[in-house]
Amino acid sequence: MEKITRRKFISVSLGGAAAGAFVLSGKAQGAGNFTGYPEGMGVLVDLTRCIGCRTCEAACNREQGLPEPALPFDDTSVFDQEFHGGQKRRTDENAFTVVNRYDQAEGGPVYRKIQCNHCNEPACLTSCFVNAYTKTKEGAVIYNSKVCVGCRMCMTACPFRIPAYAYSSATNPVIRKCIFCYDTRLKYGKPPACIDACPQGVLTFGHRKNLVKIAHERIRANSDLYVDYVYGEDEVGGTAWMYLSGVPFEEVDFDVTMQKKPILNNAQDFLSQVPMVLAIWPALFLGFHRLSTRGEEDGDENSNLSNREESQS
Amino acid sequence: MKPFKILAFIVLVLAASLPLSGQARNLELPDTVMLDQLVHLYEGAEFDHEYHTEIVDDCTGCHHHSVGIPTTNGKCAKCHSSEDVLDNVACVDCHAVEPFSADYLSKKEADKDAYHQDIPGLKAAYHLNCLNCHIEAGGPEGCEDCHERTELGNAFYRSGSYAPKGDKPGSAH
């Protein structure tokens, strides 16, 4: 191996640092400022309009070719189901959207539909090390299950606990979730199946930027009806699906402590160090190693010499 | 024909010819309106328009400002105080059958001056208006109280003869 000189060590280290800094600045500009594709579509979910008919669930089941449900879609006993820890129903590999009922002390119950919120900066996407996820320009967060290795990192990363794992499949256990009906509808400019099916106009489909305006306008015009907040406008960097509610959001199990910055930002400080560490540390430590062992090598040679001298004498 | 029936007939004819006080003027009111947008899932609902004109005092609750009666809603009255009967008084004239089609959305976005950017689609308009009023006034609230479900509808909801069979385990959670 070529012997490392002090000059070489310094030049390599500086080069690595410069490359690291370049990558770092690129990252810093990219993340955090992305507010979604300008033509991205979205959905405004108005909880005050939902009557819990579950037609959206039936429509999703048919559109996505999901298996037969345990109970008919007009069976409202599912609203009484409770799972461990008193949890209400969640999305799973066979139900990409579910509606839950929240009984109120006063007035009728409030219903809440759950499905993927299609984040502007999806944590599932950034967490996926095989790059299975894609945020399309139409606003959908889709995934390629052919490359999914089943690591379930996206399940951990998703702040809304949406991606579900097909545990029941022995041959092809992959992640499954709502894809905004991308393959069959959204990419052809059509709204998702649940939205076409909803009889109550709970779901309003349109360009996300317009929906934000419509949401605030609806609150302004009916200030007695709505809580003055649009959930999803800013949560985790903004989501394509946003919500209006007549009751405080925490009462219908929305996480109101959700950060406003993208989940990626949490890892950004750490991740931005990685290129620098990879570029500089090998050179740095190799340099240290060479410097610190040079004396020993010289000493060895000297001792060999002296041994020889001793044997000669 | 018995005298009683003749009398009843005369009364009915007279009642029908009387001007409807305070109600849509210069309009021929339909007795029934067939609402059949959901015909793939439900039989058409025959809306008894005549009956509703009798029990509801205010046409503007459904027809907003289109039938020549100044609206009672203060917010709407700021613009819609005219007593002109509009050419279009049917729900479908303003509430689109496909409110989220690409065509409709782009048309709406091109019309920047339009004040009403948030008009419910036809299906939503019916249900929001009818059902909310039914809940308030104690009218029928069940889906099938207004329209009977078809076999296609049963297949869609996996209900009736299409209901899941056997004891399947529920959700994994």
Tab-separated table of C-alpha atoms in Angstrom:
chain	number	residue	atom	x	y	z
A	1	MET	CA	0.000	0.000	0.000
A	2	GLU	CA	1.095	3.484	-0.838
A	3	LYS	CA	2.543	5.251	2.105
A	4	ILE	CA	0.371	8.058	3.383
A	5	THR	CA	2.012	11.420	3.834
A	6	ARG	CA	0.762	14.244	5.994
A	7	ARG	CA	0.011	16.306	2.867
A	8	LYS	CA	-2.014	13.504	1.320
A	9	PHE	CA	-3.909	12.921	4.545
A	10	ILE	CA	-4.955	16.543	4.779
A	11	SER	CA	-5.988	16.819	1.145
A	12	VAL	CA	-8.101	13.651	1.293
A	13	SER	CA	-9.750	14.783	4.502
A	14	LEU	CA	-10.571	18.201	3.129
A	15	GLY	CA	-11.967	16.689	-0.060
A	16	GLY	CA	-14.222	14.414	1.967
A	17	ALA	CA	-15.396	17.296	4.120
A	18	ALA	CA	-16.238	19.375	1.052
A	19	ALA	CA	-18.209	16.501	-0.481
A	20	GLY	CA	-20.012	15.956	2.799
A	21	ALA	CA	-20.895	19.619	3.118
A	22	PHE	CA	-22.220	19.636	-0.444
A	23	VAL	CA	-24.527	16.684	0.176
A	24	LEU	CA	-25.564	18.214	3.499
A	25	SER	CA	-26.616	21.528	2.014
A	26	GLY	CA	-28.547	19.775	-0.756
A	27	LYS	CA	-30.528	17.788	1.798
A	28	ALA	CA	-31.205	20.774	3.981
A	29	GLN	CA	-32.766	22.663	1.092
A	30	GLY	CA	-34.825	19.732	-0.101
A	31	ALA	CA	-36.612	18.636	3.031
A	32	GLY	CA	-39.057	20.723	4.993
A	33	ASN	CA	-40.013	23.146	2.259
A	34	PHE	CA	-42.045	20.760	0.115
A	35	THR	CA	-45.709	21.629	0.390
A	36	GLY	CA	-47.046	19.027	-1.971
A	37	TYR	CA	-47.382	18.868	-5.720
A	38	PRO	CA	-49.190	21.948	-7.077
A	39	GLU	CA	-51.681	19.816	-8.991
A	40	GLY	CA	-52.049	17.313	-6.171
A	41	MET	CA	-55.578	16.179	-5.409
A	42	GLY	CA	-57.065	15.817	-1.970
A	43	VAL	CA	-60.212	15.087	-0.032
A	44	LEU	CA	-62.001	17.141	2.564
A	45	VAL	CA	-63.795	14.927	5.082
A	46	ASP	CA	-66.635	16.706	6.856
A	47	LEU	CA	-67.422	14.751	10.019
A	48	THR	CA	-70.567	16.791	10.646
A	49	ARG	CA	-72.177	15.193	7.597
A	50	CYS	CA	-71.360	11.526	8.176
A	51	ILE	CA	-74.248	9.276	9.210
A	52	GLY	CA	-72.236	6.068	9.540
A	53	CYS	CA	-73.868	4.219	6.649
A	54	ARG	CA	-70.558	2.486	5.779
A	55	THR	CA	-71.229	2.808	2.060
A	56	CYS	CA	-67.639	4.027	1.637
A	57	GLU	CA	-66.399	0.778	3.181
A	58	ALA	CA	-68.498	-1.265	0.769
A	59	ALA	CA	-67.304	0.791	-2.189
A	60	CYS	CA	-63.667	0.374	-1.156
A	61	ASN	CA	-64.109	-3.368	-0.757
A	62	ARG	CA	-65.512	-3.697	-4.268
A	63	GLU	CA	-63.121	-1.297	-5.998
A	64	GLN	CA	-60.024	-2.864	-4.480
A	65	GLY	CA	-61.268	-6.431	-4.868
A	66	LEU	CA	-60.952	-7.094	-1.141
A	67	PRO	CA	-62.181	-10.337	0.409
A	68	GLU	CA	-65.614	-10.848	1.881
A	69	PRO	CA	-66.045	-8.995	5.179
A	70	ALA	CA	-66.914	-10.760	8.429
A	71	LEU	CA	-70.193	-8.864	8.620
A	72	PRO	CA	-72.332	-7.155	5.955
A	73	PHE	CA	-71.520	-3.528	5.262
A	74	ASP	CA	-74.956	-2.436	6.413
A	75	ASP	CA	-74.416	-4.051	9.817
A	76	THR	CA	-73.914	-1.254	12.326
A	77	SER	CA	-73.004	-3.624	15.170
A	78	VAL	CA	-69.381	-3.192	14.065
A	79	PHE	CA	-69.481	0.208	15.754
A	80	ASP	CA	-69.768	-1.543	19.103
A	81	GLN	CA	-66.676	-3.674	18.507
A	82	GLU	CA	-63.787	-3.009	20.825
A	83	PHE	CA	-60.260	-4.276	20.540
A	84	HIS	CA	-57.464	-4.418	23.051
A	85	GLY	CA	-57.108	-1.292	25.100
A	86	GLY	CA	-60.629	-0.196	24.178
A	87	GLN	CA	-59.483	0.621	20.653
A	88	LYS	CA	-62.009	1.140	17.934
A	89	ARG	CA	-61.712	-0.492	14.532
A	90	ARG	CA	-58.577	0.111	12.491
A	91	THR	CA	-57.666	-0.376	8.875
A	92	ASP	CA	-56.208	-3.765	8.094
A	93	GLU	CA	-55.033	-5.723	5.074
A	94	ASN	CA	-58.625	-6.463	4.061
A	95	ALA	CA	-60.204	-3.105	4.887
A	96	PHE	CA	-58.432	-0.009	3.634
A	97	THR	CA	-61.036	2.274	5.162
A	98	VAL	CA	-63.240	1.917	8.254
A	99	VAL	CA	-65.811	4.148	9.919
A	100	ASN	CA	-66.072	4.402	13.702
A	101	ARG	CA	-68.846	5.802	15.854
A	102	TYR	CA	-68.260	8.186	18.761
A	103	ASP	CA	-71.262	8.607	21.027
A	104	GLN	CA	-71.735	12.108	22.353
A	105	ALA	CA	-73.166	13.237	25.667
A	106	GLU	CA	-75.347	15.661	23.752
A	107	GLY	CA	-76.730	15.272	20.268
A	108	GLY	CA	-76.286	12.388	17.887
A	109	PRO	CA	-73.130	10.331	17.507
A	110	VAL	CA	-70.176	11.542	15.447
A	111	TYR	CA	-68.735	9.205	12.850
A	112	ARG	CA	-65.158	9.245	11.687
A	113	LYS	CA	-63.770	7.607	8.565
A	114	ILE	CA	-60.204	6.343	8.638
A	115	GLN	CA	-57.964	5.651	5.668
A	116	CYS	CA	-54.507	6.639	4.478
A	117	ASN	CA	-54.184	10.421	4.657
A	118	HIS	CA	-51.711	10.534	1.755
A	119	CYS	CA	-49.168	12.870	3.365
A	120	ASN	CA	-47.331	15.466	1.318
A	121	GLU	CA	-44.116	14.093	2.802
A	122	PRO	CA	-44.953	10.510	3.732
A	123	ALA	CA	-43.004	8.965	6.573
A	124	CYS	CA	-43.726	5.514	5.154
A	125	LEU	CA	-41.966	6.537	1.960
A	126	THR	CA	-38.863	7.892	3.654
A	127	SER	CA	-38.679	4.917	5.996
A	128	CYS	CA	-38.772	2.352	3.192
A	129	PHE	CA	-35.263	1.127	2.412
A	130	VAL	CA	-36.300	-0.681	-0.774
A	131	ASN	CA	-38.056	2.406	-2.114
A	132	ALA	CA	-41.373	0.611	-2.508
A	133	TYR	CA	-43.371	3.794	-1.925
A	134	THR	CA	-44.099	6.608	-4.382
A	135	LYS	CA	-45.867	9.918	-3.861
A	136	THR	CA	-47.510	10.528	-7.233
A	137	LYS	CA	-48.043	13.983	-8.671
A	138	GLU	CA	-51.798	13.407	-8.286
A	139	GLY	CA	-51.259	13.214	-4.544
A	140	ALA	CA	-51.548	9.476	-3.903
A	141	VAL	CA	-49.058	7.548	-1.799
A	142	ILE	CA	-48.791	4.233	-3.583
A	143	TYR	CA	-46.449	1.298	-3.160
A	144	ASN	CA	-44.994	-1.501	-5.189
A	145	SER	CA	-45.695	-4.689	-3.280
A	146	LYS	CA	-43.398	-6.605	-5.647
A	147	VAL	CA	-40.351	-5.020	-4.031
A	148	CYS	CA	-41.754	-4.950	-0.485
A	149	VAL	CA	-39.585	-7.178	1.698
A	150	GLY	CA	-42.004	-7.094	4.619
A	151	CYS	CA	-39.752	-5.213	7.039
A	152	ARG	CA	-42.786	-3.284	8.342
A	153	MET	CA	-40.704	-0.151	8.894
A	154	CYS	CA	-43.499	1.919	7.296
A	155	MET	CA	-45.967	0.619	9.880
A	156	THR	CA	-43.721	2.016	12.588
A	157	ALA	CA	-43.053	5.238	10.728
A	158	CYS	CA	-46.657	6.147	9.852
A	159	PRO	CA	-47.959	8.690	12.371
A	160	PHE	CA	-51.531	7.647	11.573
A	161	ARG	CA	-50.931	3.878	11.955
A	162	ILE	CA	-52.320	3.116	8.529
A	163	PRO	CA	-50.178	0.574	6.636
A	164	ALA	CA	-51.278	-2.932	7.567
A	165	TYR	CA	-49.420	-6.176	7.129
A	166	ALA	CA	-50.957	-9.226	5.519
A	167	TYR	CA	-49.949	-11.480	8.412
A	168	SER	CA	-52.504	-14.034	7.284
A	169	SER	CA	-50.787	-14.598	3.961
A	170	ALA	CA	-48.254	-17.412	4.085
A	171	THR	CA	-47.083	-16.982	0.505
A	172	ASN	CA	-47.120	-13.254	-0.060
A	173	PRO	CA	-47.093	-11.287	3.175
A	174	VAL	CA	-46.845	-7.656	2.118
A	175	ILE	CA	-47.886	-4.241	3.318
A	176	ARG	CA	-51.352	-3.157	2.233
A	177	LYS	CA	-53.156	0.166	2.517
A	178	CYS	CA	-55.423	2.670	0.766
A	179	ILE	CA	-53.866	3.903	-2.480
A	180	PHE	CA	-56.407	6.686	-3.208
A	181	CYS	CA	-57.766	4.303	-5.908
A	182	TYR	CA	-54.754	5.412	-7.924
A	183	ASP	CA	-54.578	2.494	-10.367
A	184	THR	CA	-58.225	2.419	-11.313
A	185	ARG	CA	-59.436	5.976	-10.804
A	186	LEU	CA	-57.176	8.770	-9.608
A	187	LYS	CA	-54.678	8.577	-12.445
A	188	TYR	CA	-57.560	8.909	-14.898
A	189	GLY	CA	-58.787	12.028	-13.118
A	190	LYS	CA	-61.599	10.242	-11.309
A	191	PRO	CA	-62.331	10.479	-7.579
A	192	PRO	CA	-61.789	7.410	-5.390
A	193	ALA	CA	-64.637	4.895	-5.086
A	194	CYS	CA	-65.564	5.889	-1.530
A	195	ILE	CA	-66.150	9.471	-2.625
A	196	ASP	CA	-68.401	8.530	-5.521
A	197	ALA	CA	-70.354	6.276	-3.183
A	198	CYS	CA	-70.867	8.639	-0.235
A	199	PRO	CA	-74.510	9.746	-0.184
A	200	GLN	CA	-74.026	12.565	2.313
A	201	GLY	CA	-71.353	14.650	0.644
A	202	VAL	CA	-69.047	13.916	3.581
A	203	LEU	CA	-66.169	13.601	1.159
A	204	THR	CA	-65.281	16.486	-1.134
A	205	PHE	CA	-62.715	15.725	-3.795
A	206	GLY	CA	-60.644	18.346	-5.571
A	207	HIS	CA	-57.282	20.024	-5.810
A	208	ARG	CA	-55.800	20.128	-2.338
A	209	LYS	CA	-55.069	23.845	-2.507
A	210	ASN	CA	-58.735	24.551	-3.287
A	211	LEU	CA	-59.958	22.236	-0.566
A	212	VAL	CA	-58.009	24.212	2.028
A	213	LYS	CA	-59.906	27.323	0.903
A	214	ILE	CA	-63.243	25.497	0.878
A	215	ALA	CA	-62.560	24.120	4.357
A	216	HIS	CA	-61.881	27.542	5.862
A	217	GLU	CA	-64.817	29.030	4.001
A	218	ARG	CA	-67.101	26.339	5.373
A	219	ILE	CA	-65.912	27.118	8.901
A	220	ARG	CA	-66.345	30.853	8.350
A	221	ALA	CA	-69.867	30.503	6.995
A	222	ASN	CA	-70.959	28.066	9.713
A	223	SER	CA	-68.893	29.050	12.702
A	224	ASP	CA	-71.475	27.593	15.082
A	225	LEU	CA	-71.247	24.205	13.424
A	226	TYR	CA	-67.500	23.637	13.177
A	227	VAL	CA	-64.421	23.626	15.364
A	228	ASP	CA	-62.158	26.300	13.876
A	229	TYR	CA	-59.460	23.942	12.707
A	230	VAL	CA	-58.657	22.018	9.544
A	231	TYR	CA	-56.950	18.811	10.580
A	232	GLY	CA	-54.373	17.779	8.023
A	233	GLU	CA	-53.710	21.226	6.630
A	234	ASP	CA	-50.391	21.365	8.469
A	235	GLU	CA	-50.067	18.041	10.313
A	236	VAL	CA	-46.779	16.289	9.493
A	237	GLY	CA	-46.192	18.726	6.663
A	238	GLY	CA	-49.756	18.551	5.344
A	239	THR	CA	-51.879	15.639	4.205
A	240	ALA	CA	-53.972	15.212	1.061
A	241	TRP	CA	-56.946	14.126	3.161
A	242	MET	CA	-58.118	16.815	5.569
A	243	TYR	CA	-60.878	16.942	8.143
A	244	LEU	CA	-63.532	19.281	9.494
A	245	SER	CA	-65.278	18.437	12.742
A	246	GLY	CA	-68.081	19.760	14.872
A	247	VAL	CA	-66.559	18.322	18.046
A	248	PRO	CA	-63.005	18.815	19.342
A	249	PHE	CA	-60.735	16.605	17.271
A	250	GLU	CA	-59.254	14.803	20.281
A	251	GLU	CA	-62.740	13.559	21.185
A	252	VAL	CA	-62.875	11.561	17.995
A	253	ASP	CA	-59.396	10.088	18.420
A	254	PHE	CA	-57.421	12.488	16.252
A	255	ASP	CA	-53.882	12.952	17.518
A	256	VAL	CA	-53.890	16.685	18.187
A	257	THR	CA	-50.307	16.620	19.438
A	258	MET	CA	-49.141	15.697	15.949
A	259	GLN	CA	-46.116	17.695	14.854
A	260	LYS	CA	-46.573	20.181	12.039
A	261	LYS	CA	-43.235	19.437	10.416
A	262	PRO	CA	-42.715	16.382	8.235
A	263	ILE	CA	-41.653	13.236	10.109
A	264	LEU	CA	-38.538	13.201	7.939
A	265	ASN	CA	-37.330	16.358	9.656
A	266	ASN	CA	-36.886	14.410	12.898
A	267	ALA	CA	-34.260	12.236	11.269
A	268	GLN	CA	-32.840	14.910	9.044
A	269	ASP	CA	-30.199	16.197	11.471
A	270	PHE	CA	-28.989	12.697	12.043
A	271	LEU	CA	-29.243	11.520	8.450
A	272	SER	CA	-27.436	14.558	7.096
A	273	GLN	CA	-24.391	13.550	9.134
A	274	VAL	CA	-24.196	10.191	7.416
A	275	PRO	CA	-22.521	11.278	4.161
A	276	MET	CA	-20.009	13.316	6.106
A	277	VAL	CA	-19.235	10.417	8.406
A	278	LEU	CA	-18.899	8.037	5.480
A	279	ALA	CA	-16.628	10.417	3.553
A	280	ILE	CA	-14.419	11.793	6.284
A	281	TRP	CA	-14.167	9.210	9.003
A	282	PRO	CA	-12.486	6.477	6.953
A	283	ALA	CA	-9.825	8.903	5.778
A	284	LEU	CA	-9.469	10.467	9.208
A	285	PHE	CA	-9.086	7.227	11.087
A	286	LEU	CA	-6.903	5.706	8.419
A	287	GLY	CA	-4.720	8.772	8.836
A	288	PHE	CA	-4.646	8.363	12.610
A	289	HIS	CA	-3.847	4.714	12.214
A	290	ARG	CA	-1.011	5.326	9.821
A	291	LEU	CA	0.420	8.120	11.939
A	292	SER	CA	0.183	6.186	15.170
A	293	THR	CA	1.640	2.953	13.739
A	294	ARG	CA	4.463	4.548	11.768
A	295	GLY	CA	6.682	4.661	14.798
A	296	GLU	CA	6.005	1.017	15.616
A	297	GLU	CA	6.843	-0.102	12.086
A	298	ASP	CA	10.081	1.871	12.220
A	299	GLY	CA	10.779	0.380	15.620
A	300	ASP	CA	10.240	-3.111	14.223
A	301	GLU	CA	12.639	-2.515	11.433
A	302	ASN	CA	15.160	-1.133	13.885
A	303	SER	CA	14.768	-4.037	16.249
A	304	ASN	CA	15.145	-6.472	13.361
A	305	LEU	CA	18.294	-4.683	12.420
A	306	SER	CA	19.632	-4.738	15.913
A	307	ASN	CA	18.754	-8.440	16.191
A	308	ARG	CA	20.703	-9.103	13.054
A	309	GLU	CA	23.523	-7.052	14.396
A	310	GLU	CA	23.397	-8.988	17.630
A	311	SER	CA	23.505	-12.314	15.812
A	312	GLN	CA	26.372	-11.196	13.676
A	313	SER	CA	28.417	-10.173	16.598
B	1	MET	CA	-120.824	6.800	-8.302
B	2	LYS	CA	-121.955	7.445	-4.761
B	3	PRO	CA	-122.798	11.049	-3.771
B	4	PHE	CA	-120.004	11.033	-1.174
B	5	LYS	CA	-117.396	10.203	-3.788
B	6	ILE	CA	-118.696	12.872	-6.140
B	7	LEU	CA	-118.518	15.410	-3.348
B	8	ALA	CA	-115.004	14.370	-2.497
B	9	PHE	CA	-114.011	14.688	-6.161
B	10	ILE	CA	-115.429	18.205	-6.385
B	11	VAL	CA	-113.636	19.244	-3.216
B	12	LEU	CA	-110.356	17.887	-4.570
B	13	VAL	CA	-110.728	19.691	-7.896
B	14	LEU	CA	-111.537	22.917	-6.138
B	15	ALA	CA	-108.643	22.548	-3.740
B	16	ALA	CA	-106.258	21.915	-6.623
B	17	SER	CA	-107.436	24.976	-8.504
B	18	LEU	CA	-106.967	27.306	-5.542
B	19	PRO	CA	-103.844	29.441	-5.734
B	20	LEU	CA	-101.199	28.190	-3.356
B	21	SER	CA	-100.838	31.069	-0.990
B	22	GLY	CA	-97.275	32.251	-0.627
B	23	GLN	CA	-95.977	29.361	-2.649
B	24	ALA	CA	-94.183	29.235	-5.942
B	25	ARG	CA	-96.091	31.495	-8.235
B	26	ASN	CA	-96.524	30.997	-11.966
B	27	LEU	CA	-95.091	27.508	-11.725
B	28	GLU	CA	-96.630	24.219	-12.560
B	29	LEU	CA	-95.793	22.107	-9.572
B	30	PRO	CA	-95.057	18.446	-10.146
B	31	ASP	CA	-97.009	16.069	-7.953
B	32	THR	CA	-94.127	13.658	-7.652
B	33	VAL	CA	-90.487	13.726	-8.595
B	34	MET	CA	-88.656	10.497	-9.349
B	35	LEU	CA	-85.257	10.456	-7.670
B	36	ASP	CA	-83.384	7.650	-9.336
B	37	GLN	CA	-79.739	8.597	-9.343
B	38	LEU	CA	-78.842	5.606	-7.189
B	39	VAL	CA	-80.787	3.201	-9.332
B	40	HIS	CA	-77.973	0.634	-9.416
B	41	LEU	CA	-78.184	0.193	-5.637
B	42	TYR	CA	-81.673	1.346	-4.755
B	43	GLU	CA	-85.002	1.515	-6.514
B	44	GLY	CA	-85.932	5.020	-7.516
B	45	ALA	CA	-87.490	7.063	-4.729
B	46	GLU	CA	-90.757	8.682	-5.639
B	47	PHE	CA	-90.630	12.035	-3.916
B	48	ASP	CA	-94.144	13.226	-3.098
B	49	HIS	CA	-93.703	16.860	-4.006
B	50	GLU	CA	-97.369	17.657	-3.500
B	51	TYR	CA	-97.349	16.287	0.033
B	52	HIS	CA	-94.214	18.215	0.905
B	53	THR	CA	-95.642	21.478	-0.402
B	54	GLU	CA	-98.504	20.933	2.024
B	55	ILE	CA	-96.447	20.203	5.134
B	56	VAL	CA	-93.604	22.663	4.520
B	57	ASP	CA	-94.372	26.343	4.763
B	58	ASP	CA	-91.259	27.598	3.101
B	59	CYS	CA	-90.306	26.497	-0.398
B	60	THR	CA	-86.911	28.165	-0.020
B	61	GLY	CA	-85.795	25.405	2.325
B	62	CYS	CA	-85.311	23.225	-0.744
B	63	HIS	CA	-85.470	25.677	-3.640
B	64	HIS	CA	-83.300	28.359	-2.038
B	65	HIS	CA	-84.032	31.481	-4.108
B	66	SER	CA	-85.091	29.987	-7.424
B	67	VAL	CA	-88.900	29.925	-7.209
B	68	GLY	CA	-89.629	33.612	-6.809
B	69	ILE	CA	-89.946	33.690	-3.050
B	70	PRO	CA	-87.375	35.870	-1.289
B	71	THR	CA	-85.216	33.620	0.815
B	72	THR	CA	-85.575	33.811	4.570
B	73	ASN	CA	-81.932	33.034	5.134
B	74	GLY	CA	-80.257	36.336	5.946
B	75	LYS	CA	-76.921	35.323	4.466
B	76	CYS	CA	-78.443	34.320	1.127
B	77	ALA	CA	-80.784	37.322	1.042
B	78	LYS	CA	-77.829	39.690	0.683
B	79	CYS	CA	-77.592	38.618	-2.940
B	80	HIS	CA	-80.770	36.675	-3.631
B	81	SER	CA	-83.661	38.956	-2.766
B	82	SER	CA	-85.238	39.048	-6.184
B	83	GLU	CA	-88.719	37.700	-6.666
B	84	ASP	CA	-87.958	36.444	-10.161
B	85	VAL	CA	-88.601	32.838	-10.871
B	86	LEU	CA	-85.448	31.343	-12.335
B	87	ASP	CA	-85.490	29.251	-15.476
B	88	ASN	CA	-83.983	26.398	-13.573
B	89	VAL	CA	-85.770	25.292	-10.458
B	90	ALA	CA	-84.915	21.592	-10.429
B	91	CYS	CA	-82.197	20.402	-8.017
B	92	VAL	CA	-80.146	18.970	-10.868
B	93	ASP	CA	-79.931	22.360	-12.566
B	94	CYS	CA	-77.364	23.495	-9.998
B	95	HIS	CA	-76.305	20.318	-8.178
B	96	ALA	CA	-74.109	18.310	-10.505
B	97	VAL	CA	-74.662	14.602	-10.980
B	98	GLU	CA	-70.899	14.134	-11.107
B	99	PRO	CA	-69.521	16.898	-8.894
B	100	PHE	CA	-65.979	15.510	-8.842
B	101	SER	CA	-65.395	14.703	-12.504
B	102	ALA	CA	-62.294	16.266	-14.008
B	103	ASP	CA	-64.478	18.236	-16.425
B	104	TYR	CA	-66.642	19.709	-13.715
B	105	LEU	CA	-63.703	20.530	-11.451
B	106	SER	CA	-61.801	22.330	-14.196
B	107	LYS	CA	-64.918	24.220	-15.255
B	108	LYS	CA	-65.459	25.309	-11.667
B	109	GLU	CA	-61.860	26.399	-11.272
B	110	ALA	CA	-61.943	28.378	-14.503
B	111	ASP	CA	-64.912	30.372	-13.191
B	112	LYS	CA	-63.027	32.363	-10.602
B	113	ASP	CA	-65.860	34.824	-10.100
B	114	ALA	CA	-68.340	32.209	-8.989
B	115	TYR	CA	-69.181	32.810	-5.365
B	116	HIS	CA	-70.468	29.320	-4.686
B	117	GLN	CA	-67.390	27.116	-5.018
B	118	ASP	CA	-68.678	24.520	-2.586
B	119	ILE	CA	-71.943	23.259	-4.081
B	120	PRO	CA	-72.791	19.698	-3.041
B	121	GLY	CA	-73.396	17.186	-5.811
B	122	LEU	CA	-76.950	16.108	-6.574
B	123	LYS	CA	-76.842	12.979	-4.430
B	124	ALA	CA	-75.327	14.860	-1.506
B	125	ALA	CA	-77.808	17.729	-1.909
B	126	TYR	CA	-80.769	15.347	-1.723
B	127	HIS	CA	-79.482	13.469	1.277
B	128	LEU	CA	-78.173	16.456	3.206
B	129	ASN	CA	-81.371	18.398	2.709
B	130	CYS	CA	-83.912	15.589	2.976
B	131	LEU	CA	-82.303	13.588	5.748
B	132	ASN	CA	-81.401	16.554	7.934
B	133	CYS	CA	-84.971	17.825	7.660
B	134	HIS	CA	-86.367	14.350	8.345
B	135	ILE	CA	-84.218	14.067	11.463
B	136	GLU	CA	-85.382	17.485	12.661
B	137	ALA	CA	-89.030	16.988	11.793
B	138	GLY	CA	-89.249	13.335	12.785
B	139	GLY	CA	-89.614	12.002	9.250
B	140	PRO	CA	-88.351	8.593	8.133
B	141	GLU	CA	-84.560	8.256	8.518
B	142	GLY	CA	-83.662	4.768	7.325
B	143	CYS	CA	-82.197	4.290	3.838
B	144	GLU	CA	-84.949	1.902	2.855
B	145	ASP	CA	-87.698	4.092	4.243
B	146	CYS	CA	-87.300	6.160	1.076
B	147	HIS	CA	-85.857	3.740	-1.462
B	148	GLU	CA	-85.840	-0.020	-1.459
B	149	ARG	CA	-82.525	-1.708	-2.053
B	150	THR	CA	-82.083	-3.724	-5.223
B	151	GLU	CA	-80.373	-7.098	-5.524
B	152	LEU	CA	-77.363	-5.263	-6.960
B	153	GLY	CA	-77.441	-3.139	-3.831
B	154	ASN	CA	-77.498	-6.229	-1.649
B	155	ALA	CA	-74.481	-7.571	-3.515
B	156	PHE	CA	-72.711	-4.248	-3.025
B	157	TYR	CA	-73.367	-4.157	0.724
B	158	ARG	CA	-72.779	-7.942	1.032
B	159	SER	CA	-76.166	-8.110	2.630
B	160	GLY	CA	-79.368	-10.153	2.299
B	161	SER	CA	-78.674	-13.208	0.169
B	162	TYR	CA	-75.089	-11.988	-0.293
B	163	ALA	CA	-74.360	-11.832	3.449
B	164	PRO	CA	-71.121	-13.492	4.588
B	165	LYS	CA	-71.663	-17.075	5.675
B	166	GLY	CA	-70.053	-19.029	8.472
B	167	ASP	CA	-68.160	-17.903	11.535
B	168	LYS	CA	-65.356	-15.907	10.138
B	169	PRO	CA	-62.927	-14.371	12.533
B	170	GLY	CA	-63.301	-10.639	12.675
B	171	SER	CA	-60.598	-8.099	12.184
B	172	ALA	CA	-57.150	-9.139	13.307
B	173	HIS	CA	-57.008	-6.289	15.773
